[in-house]
Short mmCIF file of C-alpha atoms in Angstrom, two decimals:
data_model
loop_
_atom_site.label_atom_id
_atom_site.label_comp_id
_atom_site.label_asym_id
_atom_site.label_seq_id
_atom_site.Cartn_x
_atom_site.Cartn_y
_atom_site.Cartn_z
CA MET A 1440 18.79 -78.52 82.51
CA LYS A 1441 19.19 -77.32 78.87
CA ALA A 1442 18.85 -80.71 77.51
CA LYS A 1443 15.60 -81.18 79.59
CA LYS A 1444 14.01 -78.12 78.25
CA ILE A 1445 14.90 -79.17 74.61
CA SER A 1446 13.43 -82.63 75.20
CA LEU A 1447 10.30 -80.86 76.67
CA LEU A 1448 9.97 -78.67 73.55
CA PHE A 1449 10.19 -81.68 71.22
CA ILE A 1450 7.40 -83.50 73.36
CA LEU A 1451 5.18 -80.37 73.40
CA SER A 1452 5.76 -80.06 69.55
CA PHE A 1453 4.71 -83.60 68.97
CA ILE A 1454 1.45 -83.26 71.22
CA CYS A 1455 0.66 -79.90 69.40
CA ASN A 1456 1.11 -81.44 65.93
CA PHE A 1457 -1.04 -84.41 66.94
CA ILE A 1458 -3.85 -82.40 68.45
CA PHE A 1459 -4.22 -79.57 65.98
CA ALA A 1460 -3.23 -81.09 62.65
CA ILE A 1461 -6.08 -81.28 60.27
CA ASN A 1462 -5.14 -83.79 57.55
CA ASP A 1463 -7.69 -83.04 54.79
CA ILE A 1464 -5.52 -82.54 51.73
CA ALA A 1465 -4.87 -85.45 49.48
CA LEU A 1466 -1.04 -85.29 48.91
CA LEU A 1467 -1.04 -87.27 45.55
CA GLU A 1468 -3.32 -84.74 43.97
CA LYS A 1469 -1.81 -81.65 45.57
CA SER A 1470 1.66 -82.73 44.72
CA LYS A 1471 0.80 -82.94 40.97
CA THR A 1472 -0.66 -79.42 41.11
CA ASN A 1473 2.24 -78.00 43.05
CA GLY A 1474 4.95 -79.44 40.72
CA MET A 1475 6.21 -81.90 43.30
CA SER A 1476 7.18 -85.64 42.59
CA LEU A 1477 5.74 -88.07 45.08
CA TYR A 1478 7.22 -91.45 45.78
CA TRP A 1479 5.62 -93.76 48.21
CA ASP A 1480 6.54 -97.35 49.63
CA SER A 1481 3.45 -98.99 50.94
CA LEU A 1482 5.47 -101.79 52.77
CA SER A 1483 7.43 -99.50 54.96
CA GLU A 1484 4.82 -96.66 54.82
CA CYS A 1485 7.58 -94.02 54.10
CA GLY A 1486 7.76 -91.69 51.19
CA ILE A 1487 9.78 -88.96 49.48
CA LEU A 1488 8.67 -85.60 48.11
CA GLU A 1489 10.90 -84.05 45.47
CA LYS A 1490 10.97 -80.52 44.05
CA ASN A 1491 13.66 -77.92 42.86
CA GLY A 1492 16.41 -80.55 43.51
CA HIS A 1493 15.41 -80.91 47.20
CA GLN A 1494 14.06 -84.28 48.91
CA LEU A 1495 11.95 -84.41 51.90
CA SER A 1496 11.51 -87.83 53.28
CA PHE A 1497 8.50 -88.70 55.69
CA ARG A 1498 6.78 -91.47 57.38
CA ASN A 1499 3.17 -92.18 57.82
CA GLY A 1500 2.01 -90.80 61.38
CA GLU A 1501 5.27 -89.20 62.33
CA SER A 1502 6.01 -85.43 62.66
CA LEU A 1503 9.73 -85.71 61.95
CA VAL A 1504 10.77 -85.22 58.41
CA LEU A 1505 14.35 -85.54 56.85
CA LEU A 1506 15.50 -82.92 54.66
CA ASP A 1507 18.03 -83.79 52.01
CA SER A 1508 19.24 -86.50 54.02
CA VAL A 1509 20.96 -84.24 56.42
CA LYS A 1510 18.64 -82.05 58.47
CA MET A 1511 15.67 -83.02 60.58
CA ALA A 1512 12.49 -80.82 60.91
CA ILE A 1513 8.97 -80.98 62.82
CA THR A 1514 5.88 -80.48 60.92
CA ASP A 1515 2.15 -81.98 61.02
CA ALA A 1516 2.30 -85.85 60.63
CA PRO A 1517 1.02 -87.10 57.32
CA GLU A 1518 -1.95 -89.67 57.71
CA LEU A 1519 -2.79 -92.67 55.65
CA LYS A 1520 -6.57 -93.00 55.31
CA ASN A 1521 -8.30 -95.66 53.05
CA ASN A 1522 -4.98 -96.19 51.36
CA GLN A 1523 -4.62 -92.36 50.49
CA LEU A 1524 -2.11 -89.98 51.90
CA TYR A 1525 -3.51 -86.92 53.62
CA VAL A 1526 -1.58 -83.87 54.97
CA SER A 1527 -2.51 -80.61 56.65
CA ASN A 1528 -1.89 -77.02 55.23
CA LYS A 1529 1.11 -76.66 57.56
CA PHE A 1530 2.75 -79.76 56.16
CA LEU A 1531 2.53 -78.38 52.68
CA SER A 1532 3.47 -74.93 53.64
CA ASP A 1533 6.54 -76.09 55.43
CA ALA A 1534 7.54 -78.49 52.45
CA GLU A 1535 7.13 -75.51 49.80
CA GLU A 1536 9.24 -73.16 52.14
CA PHE A 1537 12.01 -75.90 52.08
CA PHE A 1538 11.76 -76.59 48.36
CA ASN A 1539 12.11 -72.94 47.64
CA GLN A 1540 15.49 -72.73 49.24
CA LYS A 1541 18.41 -72.41 46.94
CA SER A 1542 21.01 -75.18 47.10
CA GLU A 1543 24.62 -74.13 46.98
CA VAL A 1544 25.69 -77.88 46.43
CA PRO A 1545 23.39 -79.76 44.23
CA PHE A 1546 22.65 -83.35 44.92
CA LYS A 1547 24.27 -85.88 42.35
CA VAL A 1548 25.44 -89.36 41.99
CA GLY A 1549 29.14 -89.47 42.46
CA ALA A 1550 29.95 -93.13 42.09
CA ILE A 1551 28.31 -96.31 40.63
CA LEU A 1552 29.44 -99.52 41.94
CA ILE A 1553 29.05 -102.61 39.78
CA ASP A 1554 29.38 -105.83 41.44
CA ALA A 1555 29.84 -109.03 39.29
CA GLY A 1556 28.56 -111.91 41.57
CA HIS A 1557 30.79 -114.97 42.46
CA GLY A 1558 34.08 -115.53 40.78
CA GLY A 1559 37.29 -117.57 41.10
CA LYS A 1560 36.59 -120.79 43.03
CA ASP A 1561 33.07 -119.75 43.23
CA PRO A 1562 31.27 -120.45 39.90
CA GLY A 1563 27.62 -119.53 41.15
CA ALA A 1564 24.90 -121.41 39.38
CA LEU A 1565 26.12 -123.59 36.47
CA LYS A 1566 24.73 -125.91 34.03
CA THR A 1567 26.17 -128.06 31.12
CA TYR A 1568 24.26 -128.34 27.80
CA LYS A 1569 24.99 -129.94 24.34
CA ILE A 1570 25.57 -126.99 21.97
CA ASN A 1571 26.47 -127.94 18.42
CA GLY A 1572 27.42 -131.54 19.53
CA LYS A 1573 29.73 -130.19 22.19
CA ASP A 1574 29.20 -130.14 25.95
CA VAL A 1575 29.23 -126.62 27.11
CA THR A 1576 29.13 -125.57 30.74
CA ILE A 1577 27.39 -122.19 31.27
CA ARG A 1578 28.59 -120.60 34.56
CA GLU A 1579 27.06 -117.73 36.38
CA LYS A 1580 30.39 -116.00 37.31
CA ASP A 1581 31.27 -115.73 33.55
CA ILE A 1582 27.86 -114.08 32.66
CA ASN A 1583 27.99 -111.80 35.59
CA LEU A 1584 31.54 -110.60 34.68
CA LYS A 1585 30.60 -110.04 31.00
CA VAL A 1586 27.72 -107.89 31.84
CA ALA A 1587 29.36 -106.05 34.56
CA LYS A 1588 32.27 -105.07 32.13
CA MET A 1589 29.93 -103.94 29.40
CA LEU A 1590 27.88 -101.96 31.91
CA TYR A 1591 31.07 -100.29 33.16
CA GLU A 1592 32.17 -99.37 29.51
CA ARG A 1593 28.76 -97.66 28.92
CA LEU A 1594 28.59 -95.84 32.22
CA HIS A 1595 32.15 -94.84 32.05
CA ALA A 1596 31.61 -93.25 28.60
CA ALA A 1597 28.20 -91.61 29.66
CA TYR A 1598 29.77 -90.15 32.93
CA PRO A 1599 33.39 -89.55 32.67
CA GLN A 1600 33.23 -87.21 35.67
CA LYS A 1601 31.75 -89.96 37.98
CA GLN A 1602 33.53 -92.81 39.53
CA ILE A 1603 32.40 -96.07 37.89
CA ILE A 1604 33.87 -98.95 39.87
CA LEU A 1605 33.97 -102.66 39.33
CA THR A 1606 34.30 -104.86 42.48
CA ARG A 1607 36.15 -107.35 40.23
CA SER A 1608 37.28 -107.04 36.59
CA THR A 1609 38.75 -110.59 36.35
CA ASP A 1610 37.96 -114.08 37.24
CA VAL A 1611 38.75 -113.60 41.00
CA PHE A 1612 37.13 -114.74 44.37
CA LEU A 1613 35.76 -112.01 46.60
CA THR A 1614 33.91 -112.68 49.78
CA LEU A 1615 30.51 -110.84 50.32
CA GLY A 1616 32.06 -109.00 53.04
CA GLU A 1617 34.94 -107.82 50.74
CA ARG A 1618 32.40 -106.65 48.22
CA THR A 1619 30.50 -104.49 50.74
CA ASP A 1620 33.81 -103.26 52.14
CA ILE A 1621 34.72 -101.88 48.69
CA ALA A 1622 31.26 -100.20 48.51
CA ASN A 1623 31.41 -98.66 51.81
CA ASN A 1624 34.80 -97.34 51.37
CA VAL A 1625 34.00 -95.25 48.10
CA LYS A 1626 35.03 -91.66 48.79
CA VAL A 1627 32.56 -89.12 47.37
CA GLY A 1628 32.19 -85.37 47.78
CA GLU A 1629 29.52 -83.39 49.73
CA ASN A 1630 25.84 -84.21 48.67
CA GLU A 1631 27.10 -87.08 46.37
CA ALA A 1632 25.56 -90.42 46.49
CA VAL A 1633 26.93 -93.86 45.73
CA LEU A 1634 24.70 -96.57 43.89
CA PHE A 1635 25.45 -100.22 44.36
CA ILE A 1636 24.46 -102.67 41.52
CA SER A 1637 25.06 -106.22 41.91
CA ILE A 1638 24.59 -108.64 38.89
CA HIS A 1639 23.62 -112.36 39.23
CA VAL A 1640 22.06 -115.20 37.38
CA ASN A 1641 19.48 -117.63 38.85
CA SER A 1642 18.93 -121.30 39.02
CA SER A 1643 16.08 -123.54 40.12
CA LEU A 1644 15.24 -127.20 40.62
CA ASN A 1645 12.15 -126.45 38.47
CA LYS A 1646 13.59 -126.43 34.93
CA SER A 1647 10.71 -124.40 33.64
CA SER A 1648 11.45 -121.44 35.89
CA SER A 1649 12.49 -118.62 33.79
CA GLY A 1650 12.65 -114.69 33.73
CA TYR A 1651 14.54 -111.71 35.22
CA GLU A 1652 13.94 -109.96 38.43
CA VAL A 1653 15.30 -107.03 40.57
CA TRP A 1654 15.74 -107.23 44.24
CA TYR A 1655 16.23 -104.65 46.98
CA LEU A 1656 16.64 -104.79 50.54
CA SER A 1657 13.52 -105.69 52.66
CA PRO A 1658 12.14 -102.86 54.70
CA GLY A 1659 11.84 -105.31 57.57
CA TYR A 1660 15.69 -105.42 57.87
CA ARG A 1661 17.38 -102.73 60.06
CA ARG A 1662 20.89 -101.48 59.44
CA THR A 1663 23.30 -98.62 60.69
CA VAL A 1664 23.58 -96.16 57.87
CA LEU A 1665 24.57 -93.03 59.87
CA ASP A 1666 27.62 -92.03 61.77
CA LYS A 1667 26.83 -91.26 65.37
CA SER A 1668 29.12 -88.26 65.29
CA ALA A 1669 26.73 -86.61 62.71
CA VAL A 1670 24.26 -86.12 65.75
CA ASP A 1671 26.86 -85.42 68.46
CA ASN A 1672 26.42 -89.13 69.81
CA ASP A 1673 22.91 -88.29 70.80
CA ASN A 1674 21.34 -91.82 70.94
CA ASN A 1675 17.70 -90.87 70.73
CA LEU A 1676 18.23 -88.55 67.71
CA PHE A 1677 20.62 -91.10 66.09
CA THR A 1678 18.03 -93.70 66.21
CA ILE A 1679 15.34 -91.51 64.65
CA MET A 1680 17.63 -90.03 61.87
CA ASN A 1681 19.29 -93.56 61.19
CA SER A 1682 15.83 -95.00 60.63
CA MET A 1683 14.59 -92.20 58.40
CA LEU A 1684 17.88 -92.24 56.29
CA GLU A 1685 17.61 -96.07 55.98
CA GLU A 1686 14.06 -95.84 54.74
CA GLU A 1687 15.14 -93.20 52.19
CA TYR A 1688 17.70 -95.64 50.89
CA THR A 1689 15.01 -98.29 50.63
CA THR A 1690 12.65 -96.02 48.86
CA GLU A 1691 15.58 -94.98 46.40
CA SER A 1692 16.43 -98.67 45.82
CA ILE A 1693 12.81 -99.44 44.97
CA MET A 1694 13.08 -96.43 42.49
CA ILE A 1695 16.37 -97.79 41.00
CA ALA A 1696 14.76 -101.37 40.72
CA LYS A 1697 11.78 -100.11 38.97
CA PHE A 1698 13.79 -98.05 36.49
CA ILE A 1699 16.02 -100.98 35.68
CA MET A 1700 13.13 -103.35 35.42
CA ASP A 1701 11.53 -101.00 32.81
CA GLY A 1702 14.75 -100.93 31.03
CA LEU A 1703 15.06 -104.68 30.80
CA GLN A 1704 11.55 -105.10 29.72
CA ALA A 1705 12.16 -102.65 26.92
CA GLN A 1706 15.22 -104.60 25.71
CA ILE A 1707 14.36 -108.28 26.43
CA GLY A 1708 10.89 -108.33 27.40
CA LYS A 1709 9.94 -110.26 24.07
CA GLU A 1710 12.61 -113.00 24.73
CA SER A 1711 12.26 -113.43 28.41
CA THR A 1712 9.62 -112.97 31.27
CA ALA A 1713 9.55 -110.11 33.74
CA ARG A 1714 9.26 -111.70 37.23
CA GLY A 1715 8.98 -108.30 38.88
CA ILE A 1716 10.52 -106.39 41.71
CA ARG A 1717 11.21 -108.21 44.99
CA ALA A 1718 12.45 -107.56 48.54
CA GLU A 1719 14.92 -109.74 50.43
CA GLU A 1720 17.73 -109.52 52.90
CA TRP A 1721 20.62 -110.25 50.59
CA PHE A 1722 23.89 -110.09 52.43
CA VAL A 1723 25.78 -108.33 49.73
CA VAL A 1724 23.07 -105.53 49.59
CA LYS A 1725 22.09 -105.33 53.41
CA ASN A 1726 25.45 -104.38 54.54
CA SER A 1727 25.88 -101.58 51.87
CA ASN A 1728 25.13 -98.18 53.32
CA MET A 1729 23.66 -96.81 50.17
CA PRO A 1730 20.83 -97.36 47.74
CA ALA A 1731 21.35 -100.85 46.42
CA VAL A 1732 19.72 -103.60 44.07
CA LEU A 1733 20.58 -107.07 42.98
CA ILE A 1734 19.61 -108.09 39.44
CA GLU A 1735 18.93 -111.76 38.41
CA LEU A 1736 19.22 -111.84 34.64
CA GLY A 1737 17.59 -115.27 34.01
CA PHE A 1738 18.02 -119.00 34.93
CA VAL A 1739 20.81 -121.22 33.80
CA SER A 1740 18.71 -124.10 34.77
CA ASN A 1741 16.21 -123.34 32.03
CA GLN A 1742 17.82 -124.63 28.80
CA LYS A 1743 16.12 -122.08 26.57
CA GLU A 1744 17.19 -119.07 28.77
CA ALA A 1745 20.70 -120.54 29.44
CA LEU A 1746 21.36 -120.54 25.66
CA LEU A 1747 20.26 -116.89 25.58
CA LEU A 1748 22.55 -115.99 28.48
CA ASN A 1749 25.32 -117.59 26.68
CA ASP A 1750 24.72 -115.28 23.61
CA GLU A 1751 26.76 -112.28 23.45
CA LYS A 1752 24.10 -110.24 21.51
CA TYR A 1753 21.39 -111.01 24.13
CA LEU A 1754 23.82 -109.95 26.99
CA LYS A 1755 24.46 -106.83 25.29
CA LYS A 1756 20.70 -106.12 25.07
CA ALA A 1757 20.30 -107.00 28.67
CA THR A 1758 23.12 -104.59 29.57
CA LEU A 1759 21.50 -101.90 27.62
CA GLY A 1760 18.35 -102.41 29.66
CA ILE A 1761 20.29 -102.06 32.97
CA TYR A 1762 22.11 -99.04 31.78
CA ASN A 1763 19.10 -97.23 30.59
CA GLY A 1764 17.42 -97.93 34.04
CA ILE A 1765 20.40 -96.58 35.92
CA THR A 1766 20.73 -93.50 33.70
CA ALA A 1767 16.96 -92.79 33.98
CA PHE A 1768 17.45 -92.89 37.84
CA VAL A 1769 20.51 -90.74 37.74
CA THR A 1770 18.63 -88.08 35.66
CA HIS A 1771 15.83 -88.34 38.10
CA PHE A 1772 18.15 -87.88 41.12
CA GLU A 1773 20.11 -84.96 39.75
CA ARG A 1774 17.44 -83.07 38.02
CA SER A 1775 17.76 -79.27 38.50
CA GLN A 1776 15.11 -76.67 39.53
CA GLY A 1777 14.06 -76.07 35.94
CA PHE A 1778 13.43 -79.84 35.34
CA THR A 1779 10.98 -80.48 38.22
CA SER A 1780 9.33 -77.07 38.78
CA VAL A 1781 6.29 -75.82 36.75
CA LYS A 1782 7.13 -72.73 34.85
#
């Protein structure tokens, strides 16, 4: 009987929100004046509001919001009109009340997992070119490992208190399943996140194809990222919260991808072409229960770019671009009350 009453209250709340909500406040403009940061993914129609170290995740047309990835609340549903997000006074009031709460345990990145693609018996993309009169085979697995190890050194020096982990540090073969198992078994503390960065190199039948790109998991893919025990095995609540947490991972992955793309453009943008941020259902990314991106550094099938990828100095610059992107995201993710609020 108690369960039925709770369900009825939920239904009544949804109905009331739907009937009485007046969404006449442009969220983008209001978030700026109120010291909030707004991140919006037009593909999945979900977004994140941030302030004072807190995150509020929401979805167009839904009254349920996710607070700091662990709690759920009901407010007026945001509404997308003419490609603009509109909310009610209640939505903003509820958001401000939540943002003004003090966090006993701040959110931070606890671990960064660097995955050097391919390895061992799996060379990945490869191409042989004549360099200084000698045949030289440029292998993706070697490039991936070099960049992964350089990135590890930079991140380990910058964040001695965080776990910086390589899926492989030598020329060994790992299945895609083994890589994601490593990622999903990383132990972190309360309110700590794990980031998954996979390093790869591209190839194409079209020898003129060139450039670097950053991939994230397509919003069209659905995965389980929440333990059912977290919602007392309530299937209805699990479905809703899992969906919202998954979309938050997608939004954060897009943010990481953008920061890394900006970092790469700043370092190697004059020597290679930015192909943009893309969505795909990569196995190595789709089975990781955390924000994750896959970086394609260039094309070994393009001779000019292959020679760049074989150059230690160029790889150092590309690594610096990735590093700068990751650290920019970590700073964004971990920023304190003083960093995000207007004083």
